[in-house]
Short mmCIF file of C-alpha atoms in Angstrom, two decimals:
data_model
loop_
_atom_site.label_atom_id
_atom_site.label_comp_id
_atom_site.label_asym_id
_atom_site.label_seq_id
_atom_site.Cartn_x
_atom_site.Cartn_y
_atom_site.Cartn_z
CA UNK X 1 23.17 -80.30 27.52
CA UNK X 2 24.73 -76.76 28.75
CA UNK X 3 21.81 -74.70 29.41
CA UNK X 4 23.16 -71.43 30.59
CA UNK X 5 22.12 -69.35 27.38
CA UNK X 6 23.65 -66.28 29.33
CA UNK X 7 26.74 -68.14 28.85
CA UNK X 8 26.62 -68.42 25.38
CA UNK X 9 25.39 -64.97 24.37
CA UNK X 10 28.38 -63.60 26.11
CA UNK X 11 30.26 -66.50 24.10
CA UNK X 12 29.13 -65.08 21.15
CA UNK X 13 29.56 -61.12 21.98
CA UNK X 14 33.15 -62.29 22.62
CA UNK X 15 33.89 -63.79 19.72
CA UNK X 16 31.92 -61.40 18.05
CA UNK X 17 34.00 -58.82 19.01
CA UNK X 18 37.37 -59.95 17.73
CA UNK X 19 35.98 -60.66 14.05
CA UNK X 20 35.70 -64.80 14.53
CA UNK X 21 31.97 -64.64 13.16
CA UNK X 22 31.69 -68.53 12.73
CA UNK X 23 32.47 -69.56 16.23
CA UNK X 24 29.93 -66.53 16.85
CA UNK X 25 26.93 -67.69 15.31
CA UNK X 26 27.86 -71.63 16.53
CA UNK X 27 27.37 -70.24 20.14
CA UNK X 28 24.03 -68.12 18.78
CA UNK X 29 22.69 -71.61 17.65
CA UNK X 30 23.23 -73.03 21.00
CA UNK X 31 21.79 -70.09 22.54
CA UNK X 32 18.68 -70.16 19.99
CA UNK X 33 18.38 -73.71 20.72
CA UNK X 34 18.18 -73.82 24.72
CA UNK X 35 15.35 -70.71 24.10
CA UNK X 36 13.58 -73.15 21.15
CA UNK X 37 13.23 -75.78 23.91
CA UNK X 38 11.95 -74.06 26.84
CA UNK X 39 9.08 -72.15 24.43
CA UNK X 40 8.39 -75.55 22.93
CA UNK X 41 7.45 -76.80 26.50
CA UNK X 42 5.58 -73.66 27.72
CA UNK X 43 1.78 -74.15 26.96
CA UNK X 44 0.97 -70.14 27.52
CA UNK X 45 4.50 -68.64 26.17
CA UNK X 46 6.05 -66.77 29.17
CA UNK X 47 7.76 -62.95 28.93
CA UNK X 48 11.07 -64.02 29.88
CA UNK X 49 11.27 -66.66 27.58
CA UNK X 50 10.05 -64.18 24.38
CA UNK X 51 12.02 -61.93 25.54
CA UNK X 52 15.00 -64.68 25.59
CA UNK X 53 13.85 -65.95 22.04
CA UNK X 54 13.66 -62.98 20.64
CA UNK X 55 17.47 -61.52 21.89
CA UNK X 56 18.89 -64.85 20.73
CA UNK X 57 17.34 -64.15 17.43
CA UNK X 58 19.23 -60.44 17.27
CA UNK X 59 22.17 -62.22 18.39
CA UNK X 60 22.48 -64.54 15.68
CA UNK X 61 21.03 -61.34 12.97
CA UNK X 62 23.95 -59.20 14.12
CA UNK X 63 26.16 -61.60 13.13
CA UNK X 64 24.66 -62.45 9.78
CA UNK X 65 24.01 -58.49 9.56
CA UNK X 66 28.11 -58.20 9.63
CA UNK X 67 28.99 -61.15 6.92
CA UNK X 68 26.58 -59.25 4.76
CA UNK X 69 23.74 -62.12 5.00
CA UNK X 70 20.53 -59.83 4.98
CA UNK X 71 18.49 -63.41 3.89
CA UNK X 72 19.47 -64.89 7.52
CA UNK X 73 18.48 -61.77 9.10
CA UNK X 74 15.54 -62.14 7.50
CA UNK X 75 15.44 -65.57 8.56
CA UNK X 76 15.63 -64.93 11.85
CA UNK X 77 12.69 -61.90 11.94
CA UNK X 78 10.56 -64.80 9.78
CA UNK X 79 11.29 -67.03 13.13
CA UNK X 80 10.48 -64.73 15.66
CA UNK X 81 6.64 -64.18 13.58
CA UNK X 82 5.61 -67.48 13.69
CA UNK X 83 6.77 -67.64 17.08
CA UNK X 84 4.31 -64.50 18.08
CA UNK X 85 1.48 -65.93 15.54
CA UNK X 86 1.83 -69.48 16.90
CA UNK X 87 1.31 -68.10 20.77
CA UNK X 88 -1.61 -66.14 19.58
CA UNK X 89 0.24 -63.04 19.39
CA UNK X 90 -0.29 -62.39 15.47
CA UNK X 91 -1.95 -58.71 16.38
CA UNK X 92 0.15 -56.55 18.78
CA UNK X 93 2.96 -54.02 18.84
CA UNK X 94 5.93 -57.25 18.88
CA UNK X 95 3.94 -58.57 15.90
CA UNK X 96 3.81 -54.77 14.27
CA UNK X 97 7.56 -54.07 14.56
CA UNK X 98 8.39 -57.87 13.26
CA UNK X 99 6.67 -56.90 10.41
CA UNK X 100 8.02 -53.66 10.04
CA UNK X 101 11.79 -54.90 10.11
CA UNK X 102 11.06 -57.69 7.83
CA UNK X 103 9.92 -54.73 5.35
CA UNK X 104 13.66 -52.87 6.36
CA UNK X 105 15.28 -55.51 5.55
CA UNK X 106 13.48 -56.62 1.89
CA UNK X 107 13.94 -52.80 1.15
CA UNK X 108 17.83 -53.29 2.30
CA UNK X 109 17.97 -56.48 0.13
CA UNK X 110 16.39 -54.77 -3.29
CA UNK X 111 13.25 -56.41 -2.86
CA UNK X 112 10.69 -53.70 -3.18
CA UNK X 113 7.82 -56.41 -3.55
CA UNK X 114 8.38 -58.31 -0.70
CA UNK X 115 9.12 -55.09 1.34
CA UNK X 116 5.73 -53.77 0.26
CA UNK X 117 3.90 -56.97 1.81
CA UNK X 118 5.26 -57.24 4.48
CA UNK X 119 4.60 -53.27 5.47
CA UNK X 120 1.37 -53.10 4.29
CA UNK X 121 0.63 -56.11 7.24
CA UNK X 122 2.32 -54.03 9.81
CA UNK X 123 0.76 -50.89 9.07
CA UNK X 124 -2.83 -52.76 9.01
CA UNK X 125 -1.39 -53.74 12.63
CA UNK X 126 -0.32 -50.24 14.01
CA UNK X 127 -4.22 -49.63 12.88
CA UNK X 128 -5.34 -52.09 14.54
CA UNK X 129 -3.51 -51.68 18.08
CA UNK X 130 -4.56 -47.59 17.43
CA UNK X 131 -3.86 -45.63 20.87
CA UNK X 132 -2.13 -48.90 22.29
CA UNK X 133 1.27 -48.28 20.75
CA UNK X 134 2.20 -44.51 23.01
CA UNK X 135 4.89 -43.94 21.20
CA UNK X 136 3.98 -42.60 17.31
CA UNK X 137 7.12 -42.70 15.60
CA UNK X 138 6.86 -46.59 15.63
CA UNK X 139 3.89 -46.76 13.18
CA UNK X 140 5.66 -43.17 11.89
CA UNK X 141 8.50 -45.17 10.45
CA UNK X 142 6.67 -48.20 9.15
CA UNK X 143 4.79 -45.15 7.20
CA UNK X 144 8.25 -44.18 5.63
CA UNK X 145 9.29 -47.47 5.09
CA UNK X 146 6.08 -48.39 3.55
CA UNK X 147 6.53 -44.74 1.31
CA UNK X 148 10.38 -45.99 0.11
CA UNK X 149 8.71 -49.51 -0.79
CA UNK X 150 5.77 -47.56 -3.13
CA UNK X 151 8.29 -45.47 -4.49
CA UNK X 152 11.12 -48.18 -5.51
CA UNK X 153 8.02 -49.88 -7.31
CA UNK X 154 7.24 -46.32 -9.53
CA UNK X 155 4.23 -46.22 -7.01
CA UNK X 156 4.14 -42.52 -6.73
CA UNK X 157 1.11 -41.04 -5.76
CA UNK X 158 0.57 -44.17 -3.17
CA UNK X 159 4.50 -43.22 -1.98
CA UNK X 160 2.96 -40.19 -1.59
CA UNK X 161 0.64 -40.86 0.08
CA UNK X 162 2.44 -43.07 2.83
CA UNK X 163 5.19 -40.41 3.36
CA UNK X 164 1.65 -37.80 4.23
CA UNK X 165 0.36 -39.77 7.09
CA UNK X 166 3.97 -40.04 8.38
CA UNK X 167 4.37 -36.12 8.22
CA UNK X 168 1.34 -36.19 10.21
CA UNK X 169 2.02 -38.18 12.98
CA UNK X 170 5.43 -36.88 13.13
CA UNK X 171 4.89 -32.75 12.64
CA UNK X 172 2.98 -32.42 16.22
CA UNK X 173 6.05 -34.15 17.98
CA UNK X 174 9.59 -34.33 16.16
CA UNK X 175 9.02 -31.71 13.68
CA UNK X 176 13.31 -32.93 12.85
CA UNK X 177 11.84 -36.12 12.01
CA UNK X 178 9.05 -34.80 9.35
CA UNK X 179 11.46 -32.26 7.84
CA UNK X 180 13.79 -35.34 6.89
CA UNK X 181 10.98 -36.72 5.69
CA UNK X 182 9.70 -34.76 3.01
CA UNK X 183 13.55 -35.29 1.49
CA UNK X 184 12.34 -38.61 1.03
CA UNK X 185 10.24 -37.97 -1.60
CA UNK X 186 12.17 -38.32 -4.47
CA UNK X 187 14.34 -40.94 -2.72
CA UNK X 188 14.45 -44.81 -4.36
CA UNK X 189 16.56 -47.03 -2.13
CA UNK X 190 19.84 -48.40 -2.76
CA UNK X 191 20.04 -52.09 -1.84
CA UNK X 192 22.15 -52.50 0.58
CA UNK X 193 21.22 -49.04 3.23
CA UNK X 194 18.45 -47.28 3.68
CA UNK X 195 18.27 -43.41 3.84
CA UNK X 196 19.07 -41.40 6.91
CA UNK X 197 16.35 -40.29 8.56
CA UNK X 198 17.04 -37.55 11.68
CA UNK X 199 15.41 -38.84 14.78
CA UNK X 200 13.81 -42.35 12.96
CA UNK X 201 15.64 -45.51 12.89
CA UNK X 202 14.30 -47.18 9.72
CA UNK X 203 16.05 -50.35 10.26
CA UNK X 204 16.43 -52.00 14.39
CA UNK X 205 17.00 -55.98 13.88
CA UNK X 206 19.88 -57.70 13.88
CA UNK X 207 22.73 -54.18 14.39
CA UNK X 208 26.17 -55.06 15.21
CA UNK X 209 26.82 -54.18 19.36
CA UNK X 210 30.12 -54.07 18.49
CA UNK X 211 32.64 -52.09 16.16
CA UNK X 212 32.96 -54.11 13.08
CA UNK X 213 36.87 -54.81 13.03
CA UNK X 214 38.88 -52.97 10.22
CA UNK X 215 40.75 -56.07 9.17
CA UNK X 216 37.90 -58.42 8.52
CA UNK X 217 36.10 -58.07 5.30
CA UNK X 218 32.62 -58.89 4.68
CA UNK X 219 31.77 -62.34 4.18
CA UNK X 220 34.56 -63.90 6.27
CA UNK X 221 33.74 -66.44 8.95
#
């Protein structure tokens, strides 16, 4: 079996890169699967190999991101939890921003309900991990994630609510940031995007690294 899963990731970037999405996510797979094995046969999960997982994961979600298949980016965030929960990783900031992007994405997809779930876990997490995570903005946007989620679902005063606490982690720091936020307010998403907000990226997982080409239309592999 090749198991060189630089090889393939720069496999897939190439092919990536000129629009041929299905021979793509064929070498994300192989990638994926070289990463499933060694984690499978490491008792205490090392950092290079999460680290390994996790990239081949965003490989294969930039891909799926760019053939418009939000479910298989989903898919792929889903993956990479169980992975963290099953290495007894279920509370810390990996676990926190898992959660967070699975609520991106459900809010991306039209599906308020699940969006709310799965951000009300991840803020419960940022609690948790308190002072541990230094930088703010990360539970900051889960906040405004978790305030688009309320507010899709006519939730208003909890919407509210969320979009408060992220004003007041974000005032002290990016006062940018918390203007943009209080635009939010009135905001329900549109499936399929989220709302721009200066200085906060709402959604991480699964971007495209490379300029989508002009000729190849969404859904082709």
């Amino acid at each position: 079996m090749f198991e060189n899963p630089a090889a393939f990731r720069h496999a897939n970037l190439f092919y990536a890169e000129r629009g041929h999405y299905g021979l793509a996510r064929w070498m994300g797979i192989h990638e994926l699967a070289v990463w499933r094995a060694r984690a499978d046969n490491e008792p205490v999960l090392q950092e290079r190999t999460l680290v390994g997982y996790r990239d081949a994961l965003g490989s294969l979600a930039r891909i799926d991101r760019a053939t418009g298949c939000l479910h298989e980016v989903a898919d792929c965030l889903d993956e990479l939890l169980e992975l963290l929960i099953r290495h007894g990783r279920a509370v810390d900031a990996r676990s926190a921003w898992t959660l967070r992007e699975l609520g991106a994405v459900m809010l991306e997809a039209g599906r308020p309900e699940a969006a709310l779930d799965h951000l009300v876990r991840a803020d419960a997490c940022y609690g948790q991990l308190g002072k541990a995570i230094p930088d703010v903005r990360q539970h900051a946007v889960c906040l405004v994630l978790l305030g688009l989620a309320y507010r899709s679902l006519g939730r208003r005063a909890q919407a509210d609510k969320s979009f408060n606490r992220a004003l007041a982690a974000l005032l002290p720091i990016v006062p940018e940031s918390a203007a943009a936020v209080r635009g939010l307010v009135d905001v329900i998403p549109v499936p399929g995007e989220l709302p721009a907000v200066d200085g906060l990226a709402l959604a991480e997982f699964g971007l495209p690294a490379w300029p989508l080409p002009d000729l190849v239309p969404a859904g082709t592999v």
